[in-house]
Amino acid sequence: KKKKKKKQKQPVEEEQQVSQEGTTTTTTSTTTATTTTTAAVTEELTPEAKKKKIRNLTKKLRQIEDLKKKKEEGTQLDESQLEKLGREQQLKDEIAALEK
């Protein structure tokens, strides 16, 4: 079976640079990320690989819980940590799919 992939376009990023002559140059870039659907991945994994994947995802959930505690304590989180917090439900869904 082939893996099903979805392409998600990320927001367009624009960067403006002003040269020494005073002219403004605008650079626009679009990032395309490829994600594999959970169903396609879980069908291809051996039982051992599923257990390993679940352990990995559970570890990430523990890290998210630690980040939540830090945030509640008033610690300023950086962008990557905030992104990780936003993936909590996705990780839980993936674990649920693997446990079926």
Coordinates of N, CA and C in Angstrom, one line a residue:
K1 N 0.8 -1.2 0.0 CA 0.0 0.0 0.0 C 0.9 1.2 0.0
K2 N 0.4 2.2 -0.7 CA 1.1 3.5 -0.7 C 0.6 4.4 0.5
K3 N 1.4 5.2 1.0 CA 1.0 6.1 2.1 C 0.2 7.2 1.5
K4 N -0.8 7.6 2.2 CA -1.6 8.7 1.8 C -1.0 10.0 2.4
K5 N -0.8 11.0 1.6 CA -0.1 12.2 2.2 C -1.0 13.4 1.9
K6 N -1.0 14.3 2.8 CA -1.7 15.6 2.7 C -0.7 16.7 2.6
K7 N -0.9 17.6 1.8 CA 0.0 18.8 1.8 C -0.8 19.9 2.4
Q8 N -0.1 20.6 3.3 CA -0.7 21.7 4.0 C 0.2 22.9 3.7
K9 N -0.4 23.9 3.2 CA 0.3 25.2 3.0 C 0.4 26.0 4.3
Q10 N 1.6 26.4 4.6 CA 1.8 27.2 5.7 C 1.6 28.7 5.3
P11 N 1.4 29.5 6.3 CA 1.2 30.9 6.0 C 2.4 31.5 5.2
V12 N 2.0 32.4 4.3 CA 3.1 33.1 3.5 C 3.9 34.0 4.4
E13 N 5.2 33.9 4.3 CA 6.1 34.7 5.1 C 6.7 35.8 4.1
E14 N 6.6 37.0 4.6 CA 7.2 38.1 3.8 C 8.3 38.7 4.6
E15 N 9.4 39.0 3.9 CA 10.5 39.6 4.6 C 10.9 40.8 3.8
Q16 N 11.0 42.0 4.4 CA 11.4 43.2 3.7 C 12.8 43.6 4.1
Q17 N 13.6 43.9 3.1 CA 14.9 44.3 3.4 C 15.1 45.7 2.7
V18 N 15.8 46.6 3.4 CA 16.0 47.9 2.9 C 17.5 48.0 2.6
S19 N 17.9 48.2 1.3 CA 19.3 48.3 0.9 C 19.9 49.6 1.3
Q20 N 21.2 49.7 1.2 CA 21.9 51.0 1.5 C 21.4 52.1 0.7
E21 N 21.0 51.8 -0.6 CA 20.5 52.9 -1.4 C 19.1 53.4 -1.1
G22 N 18.4 52.7 -0.2 CA 17.1 53.2 0.3 C 16.0 52.4 -0.4
T23 N 16.3 51.5 -1.3 CA 15.2 50.8 -2.0 C 14.8 49.6 -1.1
T24 N 13.5 49.3 -1.2 CA 12.9 48.2 -0.4 C 12.7 46.9 -1.3
T25 N 13.2 45.8 -0.8 CA 13.0 44.5 -1.5 C 12.1 43.7 -0.6
T26 N 11.0 43.1 -1.2 CA 10.1 42.2 -0.4 C 10.3 40.8 -1.0
T27 N 10.6 39.9 -0.1 CA 10.8 38.5 -0.5 C 9.6 37.7 0.1
T28 N 8.9 36.9 -0.7 CA 7.8 36.2 -0.3 C 8.1 34.7 -0.5
S29 N 7.8 33.9 0.6 CA 8.1 32.5 0.5 C 6.9 31.7 1.1
T30 N 6.5 30.6 0.5 CA 5.5 29.7 1.0 C 6.1 28.4 1.3
T31 N 5.8 27.9 2.5 CA 6.3 26.6 3.0 C 5.2 25.6 2.8
T32 N 5.5 24.4 2.2 CA 4.6 23.4 2.1 C 5.1 22.2 2.9
A33 N 4.2 21.8 3.9 CA 4.6 20.7 4.8 C 3.8 19.4 4.3
T34 N 4.4 18.3 4.4 CA 3.8 17.0 4.1 C 3.5 16.2 5.3
T35 N 2.3 15.8 5.5 CA 2.0 15.0 6.7 C 1.4 13.7 6.2
T36 N 1.7 12.6 6.9 CA 1.1 11.3 6.6 C -0.1 11.1 7.5
T37 N -1.2 10.6 6.9 CA -2.3 10.3 7.8 C -2.1 9.2 8.8
T38 N -2.6 9.3 9.9 CA -2.4 8.4 11.0 C -2.8 7.0 10.6
A39 N -4.0 6.9 10.0 CA -4.5 5.6 9.6 C -3.6 4.8 8.7
A40 N -3.0 5.5 7.7 CA -2.1 4.9 6.8 C -0.8 4.4 7.5
V41 N -0.3 5.1 8.5 CA 0.9 4.8 9.2 C 0.6 3.6 10.1
T42 N -0.6 3.6 10.8 CA -0.8 2.5 11.8 C -1.0 1.1 11.1
E43 N -1.5 1.1 9.9 CA -1.7 -0.1 9.1 C -0.4 -0.8 8.8
E44 N 0.6 0.0 8.6 CA 1.9 -0.6 8.2 C 2.9 -1.0 9.3
L45 N 2.5 -0.7 10.5 CA 3.4 -0.9 11.6 C 3.3 -2.3 12.2
T46 N 4.4 -2.9 12.6 CA 4.4 -4.2 13.3 C 3.9 -4.0 14.7
P47 N 3.5 -5.0 15.5 CA 3.1 -4.8 16.9 C 4.2 -4.1 17.7
E48 N 5.5 -4.6 17.4 CA 6.6 -4.0 18.2 C 6.8 -2.5 17.8
A49 N 6.7 -2.2 16.6 CA 6.8 -0.8 16.1 C 5.7 0.1 16.7
K50 N 4.5 -0.5 16.8 CA 3.4 0.2 17.4 C 3.7 0.6 18.9
K51 N 4.2 -0.4 19.6 CA 4.5 -0.2 21.0 C 5.6 0.9 21.2
K52 N 6.6 0.8 20.3 CA 7.6 1.8 20.3 C 7.1 3.2 20.0
K53 N 6.2 3.3 19.0 CA 5.6 4.6 18.7 C 4.8 5.1 19.8
I54 N 4.0 4.3 20.4 CA 3.2 4.7 21.6 C 4.0 5.2 22.7
R55 N 5.2 4.5 23.0 CA 6.1 5.0 24.0 C 6.6 6.4 23.7
N56 N 7.0 6.6 22.4 CA 7.5 7.8 22.0 C 6.5 8.9 22.1
L57 N 5.2 8.7 21.7 CA 4.2 9.7 21.8 C 3.8 10.0 23.3
T58 N 3.9 8.9 24.1 CA 3.6 9.1 25.5 C 4.7 10.0 26.2
K59 N 5.9 9.8 25.8 CA 7.0 10.7 26.2 C 6.7 12.1 25.9
K60 N 6.3 12.3 24.6 CA 6.0 13.7 24.2 C 4.9 14.3 25.0
L61 N 3.9 13.5 25.3 CA 2.8 14.0 26.2 C 3.3 14.4 27.6
R62 N 4.2 13.6 28.1 CA 4.8 14.0 29.4 C 5.5 15.3 29.3
Q63 N 6.2 15.5 28.2 CA 6.9 16.8 28.0 C 6.0 17.9 28.0
I64 N 4.8 17.7 27.3 CA 3.8 18.7 27.2 C 3.2 19.0 28.6
E65 N 3.0 18.0 29.4 CA 2.5 18.2 30.8 C 3.5 19.1 31.6
D66 N 4.8 18.8 31.4 CA 5.8 19.6 32.1 C 5.8 21.0 31.6
L67 N 5.6 21.2 30.3 CA 5.5 22.6 29.8 C 4.3 23.3 30.3
K68 N 3.2 22.6 30.5 CA 2.0 23.2 31.0 C 2.3 23.7 32.4
K69 N 3.0 22.9 33.2 CA 3.3 23.3 34.6 C 4.2 24.5 34.6
K70 N 5.2 24.5 33.8 CA 6.1 25.7 33.7 C 5.3 26.9 33.3
K71 N 4.4 26.8 32.4 CA 3.6 28.0 31.9 C 2.7 28.5 33.1
E72 N 2.1 27.5 33.9 CA 1.3 27.9 35.0 C 2.1 28.6 36.1
E73 N 3.4 28.2 36.2 CA 4.2 28.8 37.2 C 4.7 30.2 36.7
G74 N 4.4 30.6 35.5 CA 4.8 31.9 35.0 C 6.0 31.9 34.1
T75 N 6.6 30.8 33.8 CA 7.7 30.7 32.9 C 7.3 31.1 31.5
Q76 N 8.1 32.0 30.9 CA 7.9 32.4 29.5 C 8.4 31.2 28.6
L77 N 7.4 30.7 27.8 CA 7.8 29.6 26.8 C 8.2 30.2 25.5
D78 N 9.1 29.6 24.8 CA 9.5 30.0 23.5 C 8.5 29.5 22.4
E79 N 8.7 29.9 21.2 CA 7.8 29.5 20.1 C 7.7 28.0 19.9
S80 N 8.8 27.3 19.9 CA 8.7 25.8 19.7 C 8.0 25.1 20.8
Q81 N 8.1 25.6 22.1 CA 7.4 25.0 23.2 C 5.9 25.3 23.1
L82 N 5.5 26.4 22.6 CA 4.1 26.7 22.4 C 3.5 25.9 21.3
E83 N 4.3 25.6 20.3 CA 3.9 24.8 19.2 C 3.7 23.3 19.7
K84 N 4.6 22.9 20.6 CA 4.4 21.6 21.1 C 3.1 21.5 21.9
L85 N 2.8 22.5 22.7 CA 1.6 22.5 23.5 C 0.4 22.4 22.5
G86 N 0.4 23.0 21.4 CA -0.7 22.9 20.4 C -0.9 21.6 19.8
R87 N 0.1 20.7 19.9 CA 0.0 19.4 19.3 C -0.5 18.3 20.2
E88 N -0.9 18.7 21.4 CA -1.3 17.7 22.4 C -2.4 16.8 21.9
Q89 N -3.5 17.4 21.4 CA -4.7 16.6 21.0 C -4.3 15.7 19.8
Q90 N -3.5 16.2 18.9 CA -3.0 15.4 17.8 C -2.3 14.1 18.3
L91 N -1.4 14.3 19.3 CA -0.7 13.2 19.9 C -1.6 12.2 20.5
K92 N -2.6 12.7 21.3 CA -3.6 11.8 21.9 C -4.4 11.0 20.9
D93 N -4.8 11.7 19.8 CA -5.5 11.0 18.7 C -4.7 9.9 18.1
E94 N -3.4 10.2 17.9 CA -2.5 9.2 17.3 C -2.3 8.0 18.2
I95 N -2.2 8.2 19.5 CA -2.1 7.1 20.4 C -3.3 6.3 20.4
A96 N -4.5 6.9 20.4 CA -5.8 6.2 20.4 C -5.9 5.3 19.1
A97 N -5.4 5.9 18.0 CA -5.5 5.1 16.7 C -4.5 3.9 16.7
L98 N -3.4 4.1 17.4 CA -2.4 3.0 17.5 C -2.9 1.9 18.4
E99 N -3.6 2.3 19.4 CA -4.1 1.3 20.4 C -5.3 0.4 19.9
K100 N -5.8 0.8 18.8 CA -7.0 0.0 18.3 C -6.6 -1.3 17.8

